[in-house]
PDB file of C-alpha atoms in Angstrom:
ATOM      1  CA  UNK J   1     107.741  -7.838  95.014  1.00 81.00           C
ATOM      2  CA  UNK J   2     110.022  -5.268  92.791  1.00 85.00           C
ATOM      3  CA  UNK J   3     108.125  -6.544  90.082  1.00 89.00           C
ATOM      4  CA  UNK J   4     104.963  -5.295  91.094  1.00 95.00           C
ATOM      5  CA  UNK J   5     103.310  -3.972  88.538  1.00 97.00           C
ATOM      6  CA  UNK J   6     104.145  -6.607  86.331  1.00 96.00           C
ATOM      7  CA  UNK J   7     104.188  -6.463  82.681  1.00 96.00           C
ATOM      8  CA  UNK J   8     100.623  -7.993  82.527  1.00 96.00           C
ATOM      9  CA  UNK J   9      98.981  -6.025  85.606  1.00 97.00           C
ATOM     10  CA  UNK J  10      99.698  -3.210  83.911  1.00 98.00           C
ATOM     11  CA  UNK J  11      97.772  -3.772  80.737  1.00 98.00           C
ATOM     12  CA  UNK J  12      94.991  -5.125  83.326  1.00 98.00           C
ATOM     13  CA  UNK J  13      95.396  -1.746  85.444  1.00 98.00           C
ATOM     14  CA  UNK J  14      95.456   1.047  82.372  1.00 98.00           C
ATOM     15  CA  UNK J  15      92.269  -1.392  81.000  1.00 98.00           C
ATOM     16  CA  UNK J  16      91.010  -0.441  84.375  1.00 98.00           C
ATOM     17  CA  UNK J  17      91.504   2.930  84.273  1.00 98.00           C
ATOM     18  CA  UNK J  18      90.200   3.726  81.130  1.00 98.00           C
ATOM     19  CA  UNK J  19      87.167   1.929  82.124  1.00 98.00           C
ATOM     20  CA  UNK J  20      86.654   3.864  84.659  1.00 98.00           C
ATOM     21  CA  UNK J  21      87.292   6.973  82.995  1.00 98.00           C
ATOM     22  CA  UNK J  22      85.046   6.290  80.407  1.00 98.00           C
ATOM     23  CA  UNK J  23      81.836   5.486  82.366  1.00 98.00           C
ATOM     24  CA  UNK J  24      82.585   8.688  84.373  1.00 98.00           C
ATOM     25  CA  UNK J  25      82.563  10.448  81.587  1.00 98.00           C
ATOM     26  CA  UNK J  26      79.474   8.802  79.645  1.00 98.00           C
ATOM     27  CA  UNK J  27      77.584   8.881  83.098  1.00 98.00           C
ATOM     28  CA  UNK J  28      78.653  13.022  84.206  1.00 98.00           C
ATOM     29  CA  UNK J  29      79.883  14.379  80.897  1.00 98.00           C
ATOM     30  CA  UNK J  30      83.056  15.283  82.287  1.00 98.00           C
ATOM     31  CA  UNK J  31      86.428  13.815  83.382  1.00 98.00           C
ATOM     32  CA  UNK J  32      86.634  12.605  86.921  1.00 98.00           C
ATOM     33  CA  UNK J  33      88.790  15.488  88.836  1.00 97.00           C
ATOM     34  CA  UNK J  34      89.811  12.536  91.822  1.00 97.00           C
ATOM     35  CA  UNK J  35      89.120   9.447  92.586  1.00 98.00           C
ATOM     36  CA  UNK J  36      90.118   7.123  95.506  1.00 96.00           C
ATOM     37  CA  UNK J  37      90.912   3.947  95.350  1.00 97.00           C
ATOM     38  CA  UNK J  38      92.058   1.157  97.959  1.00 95.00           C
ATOM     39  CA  UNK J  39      94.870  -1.020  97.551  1.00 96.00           C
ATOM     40  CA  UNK J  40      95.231  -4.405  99.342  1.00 94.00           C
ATOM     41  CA  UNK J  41      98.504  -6.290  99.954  1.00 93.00           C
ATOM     42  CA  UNK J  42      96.856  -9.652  98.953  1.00 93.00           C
ATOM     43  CA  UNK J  43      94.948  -8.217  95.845  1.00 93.00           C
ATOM     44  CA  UNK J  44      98.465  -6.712  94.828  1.00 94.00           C
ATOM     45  CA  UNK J  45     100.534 -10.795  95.628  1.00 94.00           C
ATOM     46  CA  UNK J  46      97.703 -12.178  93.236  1.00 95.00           C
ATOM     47  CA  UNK J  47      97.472  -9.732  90.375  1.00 96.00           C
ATOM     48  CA  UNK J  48     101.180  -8.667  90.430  1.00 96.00           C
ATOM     49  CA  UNK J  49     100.106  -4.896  90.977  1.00 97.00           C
ATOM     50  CA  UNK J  50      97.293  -4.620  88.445  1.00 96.00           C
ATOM     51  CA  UNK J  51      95.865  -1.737  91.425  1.00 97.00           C
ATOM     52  CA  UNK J  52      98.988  -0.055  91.680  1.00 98.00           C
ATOM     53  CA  UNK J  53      99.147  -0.171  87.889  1.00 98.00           C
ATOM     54  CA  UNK J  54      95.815   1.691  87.512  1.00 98.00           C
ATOM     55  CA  UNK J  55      97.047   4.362  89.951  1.00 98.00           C
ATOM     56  CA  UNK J  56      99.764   4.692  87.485  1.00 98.00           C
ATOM     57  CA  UNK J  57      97.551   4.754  84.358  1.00 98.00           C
ATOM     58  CA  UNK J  58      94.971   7.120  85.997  1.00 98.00           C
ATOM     59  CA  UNK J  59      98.211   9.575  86.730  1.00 98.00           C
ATOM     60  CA  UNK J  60      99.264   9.674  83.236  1.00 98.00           C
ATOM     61  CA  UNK J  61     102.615   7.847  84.476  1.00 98.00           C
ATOM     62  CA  UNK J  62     104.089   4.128  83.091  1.00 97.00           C
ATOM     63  CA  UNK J  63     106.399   1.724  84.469  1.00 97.00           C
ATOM     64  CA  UNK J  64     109.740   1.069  83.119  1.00 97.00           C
ATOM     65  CA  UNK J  65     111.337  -2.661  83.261  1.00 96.00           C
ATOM     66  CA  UNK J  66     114.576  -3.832  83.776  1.00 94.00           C
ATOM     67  CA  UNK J  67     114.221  -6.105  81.036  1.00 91.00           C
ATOM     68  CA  UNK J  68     116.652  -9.288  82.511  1.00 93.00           C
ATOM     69  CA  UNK J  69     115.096  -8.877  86.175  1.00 93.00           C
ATOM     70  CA  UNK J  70     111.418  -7.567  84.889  1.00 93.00           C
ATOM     71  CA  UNK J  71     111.592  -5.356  88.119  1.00 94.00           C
ATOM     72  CA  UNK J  72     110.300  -1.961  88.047  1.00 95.00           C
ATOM     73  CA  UNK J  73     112.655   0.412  87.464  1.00 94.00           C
ATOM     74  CA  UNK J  74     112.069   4.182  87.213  1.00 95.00           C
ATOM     75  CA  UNK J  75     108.528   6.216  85.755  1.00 97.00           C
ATOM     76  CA  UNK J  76     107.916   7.708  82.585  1.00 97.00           C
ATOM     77  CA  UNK J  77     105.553  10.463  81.843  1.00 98.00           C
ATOM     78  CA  UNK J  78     102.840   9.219  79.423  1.00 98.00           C
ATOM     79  CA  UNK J  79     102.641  12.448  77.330  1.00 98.00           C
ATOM     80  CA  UNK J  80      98.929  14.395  77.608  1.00 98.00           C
ATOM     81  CA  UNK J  81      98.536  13.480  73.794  1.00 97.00           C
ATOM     82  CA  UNK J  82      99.351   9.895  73.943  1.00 97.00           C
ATOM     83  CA  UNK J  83      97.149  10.195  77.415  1.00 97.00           C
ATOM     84  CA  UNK J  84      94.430  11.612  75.148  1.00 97.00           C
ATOM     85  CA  UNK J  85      92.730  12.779  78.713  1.00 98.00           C
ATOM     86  CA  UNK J  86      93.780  14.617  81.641  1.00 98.00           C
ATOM     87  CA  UNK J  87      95.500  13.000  84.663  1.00 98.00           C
ATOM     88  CA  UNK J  88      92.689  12.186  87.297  1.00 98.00           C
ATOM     89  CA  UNK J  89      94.042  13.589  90.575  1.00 98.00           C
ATOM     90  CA  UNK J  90      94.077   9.645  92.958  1.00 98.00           C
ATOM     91  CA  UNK J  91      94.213   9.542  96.467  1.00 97.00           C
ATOM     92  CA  UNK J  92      95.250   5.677  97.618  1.00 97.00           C
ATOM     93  CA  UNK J  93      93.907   4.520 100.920  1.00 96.00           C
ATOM     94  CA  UNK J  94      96.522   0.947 101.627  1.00 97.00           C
ATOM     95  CA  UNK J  95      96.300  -1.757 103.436  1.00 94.00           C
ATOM     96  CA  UNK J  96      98.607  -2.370 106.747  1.00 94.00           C
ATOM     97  CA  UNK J  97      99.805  -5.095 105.033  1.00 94.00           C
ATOM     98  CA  UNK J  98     100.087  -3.681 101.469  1.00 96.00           C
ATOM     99  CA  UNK J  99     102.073  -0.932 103.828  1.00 95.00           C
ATOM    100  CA  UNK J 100     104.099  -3.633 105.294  1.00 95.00           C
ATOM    101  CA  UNK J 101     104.569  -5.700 102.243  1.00 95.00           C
ATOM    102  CA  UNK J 102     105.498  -3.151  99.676  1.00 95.00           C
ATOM    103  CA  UNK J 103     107.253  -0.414 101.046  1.00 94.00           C
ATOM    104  CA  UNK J 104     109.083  -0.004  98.000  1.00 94.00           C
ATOM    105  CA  UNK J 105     105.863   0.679  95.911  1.00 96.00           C
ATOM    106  CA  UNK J 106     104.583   3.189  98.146  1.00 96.00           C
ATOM    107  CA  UNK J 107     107.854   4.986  97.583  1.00 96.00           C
ATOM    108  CA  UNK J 108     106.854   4.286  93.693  1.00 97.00           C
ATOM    109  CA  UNK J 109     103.451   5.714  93.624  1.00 98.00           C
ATOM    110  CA  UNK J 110     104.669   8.543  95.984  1.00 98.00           C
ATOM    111  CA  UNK J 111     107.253   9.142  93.121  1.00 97.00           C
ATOM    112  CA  UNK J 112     104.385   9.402  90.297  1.00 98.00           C
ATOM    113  CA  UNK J 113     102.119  11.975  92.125  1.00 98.00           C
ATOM    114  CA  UNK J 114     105.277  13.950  92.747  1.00 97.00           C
ATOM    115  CA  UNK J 115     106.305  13.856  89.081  1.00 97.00           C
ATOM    116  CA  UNK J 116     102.813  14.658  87.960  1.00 98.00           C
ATOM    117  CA  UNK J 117     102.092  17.271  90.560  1.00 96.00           C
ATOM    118  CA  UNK J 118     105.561  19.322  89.145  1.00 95.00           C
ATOM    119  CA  UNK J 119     104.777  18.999  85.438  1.00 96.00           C
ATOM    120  CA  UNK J 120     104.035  22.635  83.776  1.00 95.00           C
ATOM    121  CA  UNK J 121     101.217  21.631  81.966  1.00 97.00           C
ATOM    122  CA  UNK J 122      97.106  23.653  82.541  1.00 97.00           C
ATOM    123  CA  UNK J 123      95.186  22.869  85.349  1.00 96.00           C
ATOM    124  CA  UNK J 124      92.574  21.431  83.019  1.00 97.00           C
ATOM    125  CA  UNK J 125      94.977  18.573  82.014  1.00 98.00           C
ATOM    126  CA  UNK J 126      96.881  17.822  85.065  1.00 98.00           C
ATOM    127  CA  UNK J 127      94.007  17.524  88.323  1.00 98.00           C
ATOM    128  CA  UNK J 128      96.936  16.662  90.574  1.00 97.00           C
ATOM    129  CA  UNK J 129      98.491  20.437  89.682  1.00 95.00           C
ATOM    130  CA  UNK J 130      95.003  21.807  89.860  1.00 95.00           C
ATOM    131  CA  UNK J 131      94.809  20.611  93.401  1.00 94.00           C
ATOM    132  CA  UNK J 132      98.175  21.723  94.351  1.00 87.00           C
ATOM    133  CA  UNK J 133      97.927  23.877  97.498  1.00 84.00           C
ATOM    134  CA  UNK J 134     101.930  24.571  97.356  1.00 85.00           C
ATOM    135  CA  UNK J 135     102.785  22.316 100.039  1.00 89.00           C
ATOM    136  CA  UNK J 136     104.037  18.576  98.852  1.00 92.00           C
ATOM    137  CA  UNK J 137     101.182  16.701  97.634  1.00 95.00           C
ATOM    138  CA  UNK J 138     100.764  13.195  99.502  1.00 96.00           C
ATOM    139  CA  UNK J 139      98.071  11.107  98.133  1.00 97.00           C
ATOM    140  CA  UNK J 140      98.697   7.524  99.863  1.00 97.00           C
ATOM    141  CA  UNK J 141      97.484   7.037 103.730  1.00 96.00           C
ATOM    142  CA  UNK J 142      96.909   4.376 105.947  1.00 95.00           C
ATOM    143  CA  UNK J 143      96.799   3.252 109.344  1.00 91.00           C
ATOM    144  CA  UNK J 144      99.173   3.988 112.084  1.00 91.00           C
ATOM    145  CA  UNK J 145     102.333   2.148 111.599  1.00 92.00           C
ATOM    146  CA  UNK J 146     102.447  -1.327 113.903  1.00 87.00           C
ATOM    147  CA  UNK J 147      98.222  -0.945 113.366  1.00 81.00           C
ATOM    148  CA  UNK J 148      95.980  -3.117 110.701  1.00 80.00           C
ATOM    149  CA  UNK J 149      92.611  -2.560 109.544  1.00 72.00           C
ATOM    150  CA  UNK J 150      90.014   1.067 109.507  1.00 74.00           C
ATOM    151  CA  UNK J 151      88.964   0.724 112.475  1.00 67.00           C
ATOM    152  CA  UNK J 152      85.311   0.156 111.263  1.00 66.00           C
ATOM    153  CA  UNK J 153      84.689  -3.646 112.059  1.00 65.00           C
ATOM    154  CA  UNK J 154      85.509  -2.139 115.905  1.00 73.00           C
ATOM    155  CA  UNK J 155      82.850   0.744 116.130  1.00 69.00           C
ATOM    156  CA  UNK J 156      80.245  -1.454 114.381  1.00 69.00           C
ATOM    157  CA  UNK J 157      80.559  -4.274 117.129  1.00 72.00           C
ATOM    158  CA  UNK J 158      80.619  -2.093 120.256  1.00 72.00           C
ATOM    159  CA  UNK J 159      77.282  -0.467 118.206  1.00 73.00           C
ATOM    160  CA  UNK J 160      78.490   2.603 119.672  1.00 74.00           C
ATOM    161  CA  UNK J 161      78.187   4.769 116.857  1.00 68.00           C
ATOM    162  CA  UNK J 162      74.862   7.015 115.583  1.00 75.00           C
ATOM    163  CA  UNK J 163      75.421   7.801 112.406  1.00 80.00           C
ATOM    164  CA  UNK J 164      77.311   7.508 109.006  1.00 79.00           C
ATOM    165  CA  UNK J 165      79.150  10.685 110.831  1.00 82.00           C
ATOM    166  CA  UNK J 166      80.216   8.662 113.314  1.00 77.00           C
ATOM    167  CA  UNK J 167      81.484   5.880 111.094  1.00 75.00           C
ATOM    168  CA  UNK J 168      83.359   8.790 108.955  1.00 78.00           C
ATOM    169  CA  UNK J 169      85.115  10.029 111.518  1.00 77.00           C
ATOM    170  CA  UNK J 170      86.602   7.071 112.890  1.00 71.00           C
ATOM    171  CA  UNK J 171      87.669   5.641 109.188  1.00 76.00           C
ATOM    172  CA  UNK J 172      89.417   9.194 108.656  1.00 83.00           C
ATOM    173  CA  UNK J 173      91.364   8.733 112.157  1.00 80.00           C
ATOM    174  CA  UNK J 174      92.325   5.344 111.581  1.00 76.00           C
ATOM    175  CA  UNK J 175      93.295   6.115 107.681  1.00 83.00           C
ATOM    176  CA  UNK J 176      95.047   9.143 108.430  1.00 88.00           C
ATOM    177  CA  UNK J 177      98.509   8.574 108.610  1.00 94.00           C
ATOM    178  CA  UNK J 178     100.915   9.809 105.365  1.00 96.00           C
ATOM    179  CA  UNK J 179     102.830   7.155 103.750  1.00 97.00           C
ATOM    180  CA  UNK J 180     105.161   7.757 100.746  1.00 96.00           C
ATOM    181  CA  UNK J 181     109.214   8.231 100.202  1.00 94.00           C
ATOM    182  CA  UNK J 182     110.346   9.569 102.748  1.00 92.00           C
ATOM    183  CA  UNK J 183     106.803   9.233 104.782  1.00 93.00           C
ATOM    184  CA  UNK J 184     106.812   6.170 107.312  1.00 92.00           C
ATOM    185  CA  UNK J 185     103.090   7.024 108.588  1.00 94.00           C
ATOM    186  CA  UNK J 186     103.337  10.829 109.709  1.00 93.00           C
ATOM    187  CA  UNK J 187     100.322  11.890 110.941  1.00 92.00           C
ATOM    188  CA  UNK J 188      98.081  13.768 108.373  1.00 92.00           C
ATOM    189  CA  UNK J 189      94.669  13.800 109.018  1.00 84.00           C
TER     190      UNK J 189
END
């Protein structure tokens, strides 16, 4: 698990993330300001990470290897002209089990949108500083701690929901708990 993202995952993961970028781009002529993205603690055990690794890429921020144990070891700040875009502002919506599973890389990602958020660089090339409201940016929530799932697969059996409202506002409850260093599920709707 300290090895997640591999080596491989993330050349799958920045491949990812440049996809993405591009077809935003091509299809709205400008760079995607956020995007969100799920990550699942059995997607992460079979790709080594290559999800967390596109987090990474999207954030302008690499992995560094300890090259005998091939576990993660720190972050390193992809320069803005090596980036050749600006860093896309990601909000992470994990599993319970990912959350379970991974603690570690939560503490990771947590790490890059801090790094990113703090970096003295324009607005236009940094969407996490652009968003910064002065309080600490947290970008990864889930589920209350001990709890699994959105809450979704609930509301739709009971079929006591209206709307797409409805369905909103229980997925947004359910998902709204901070996770991060030093964040063990703190509410944060």
């Amino acid at each position: 698990p300290k090895a997640v993202p591999s080596r491989l995952a993330w050349e799958t993961g920045q491949a990812m993330a440049e996809s993405l970028v591009t077809r935003y781009l091509a299809d709205h002529g400008e760079y995607p300001r956020s995007v969100g993205l799920s990550v699942w603690g059995t997607s992460a055990m079979r790709t080594s990470g290559d999800d967390v690794a596109e987090v990474l890429a999207l954030l302008g921020v690499r992995p560094v290897w300890d090259e005998a144990s091939r576990r993660v070891t720190t972050l390193e700040l992809i320069p803005l002209d090596e980036l050749g875009r600006p860093r896309i502002d990601v909000t992470v919506r994990i599993s319970g089990f990912f959350r379970d599973a991974f603690p570690h890389v939560l503490a990771l990602l947590d790490d890059a949108v801090q790094l990113v958020a703090h970096l003295d660089e324009p607005a236009e090339q940094n969407f996490v500083r652009a968003h910064d409201d002065g309080e600490r940016p947290i970008r990864i929530f889930g589920s209350k701690p001990g709890t699994y799932g959105a809450g979704l697969l609930q509301i739709m059996e009971s079929r006591s929901w209206r709307d797409d409202a409805d369905l909103a506002e229980v997925y947004t409850t359910w998902g709204g708990y901070a996770y991060g260093r030093g964040l063990d599920g703190v509410p944060a709707r």
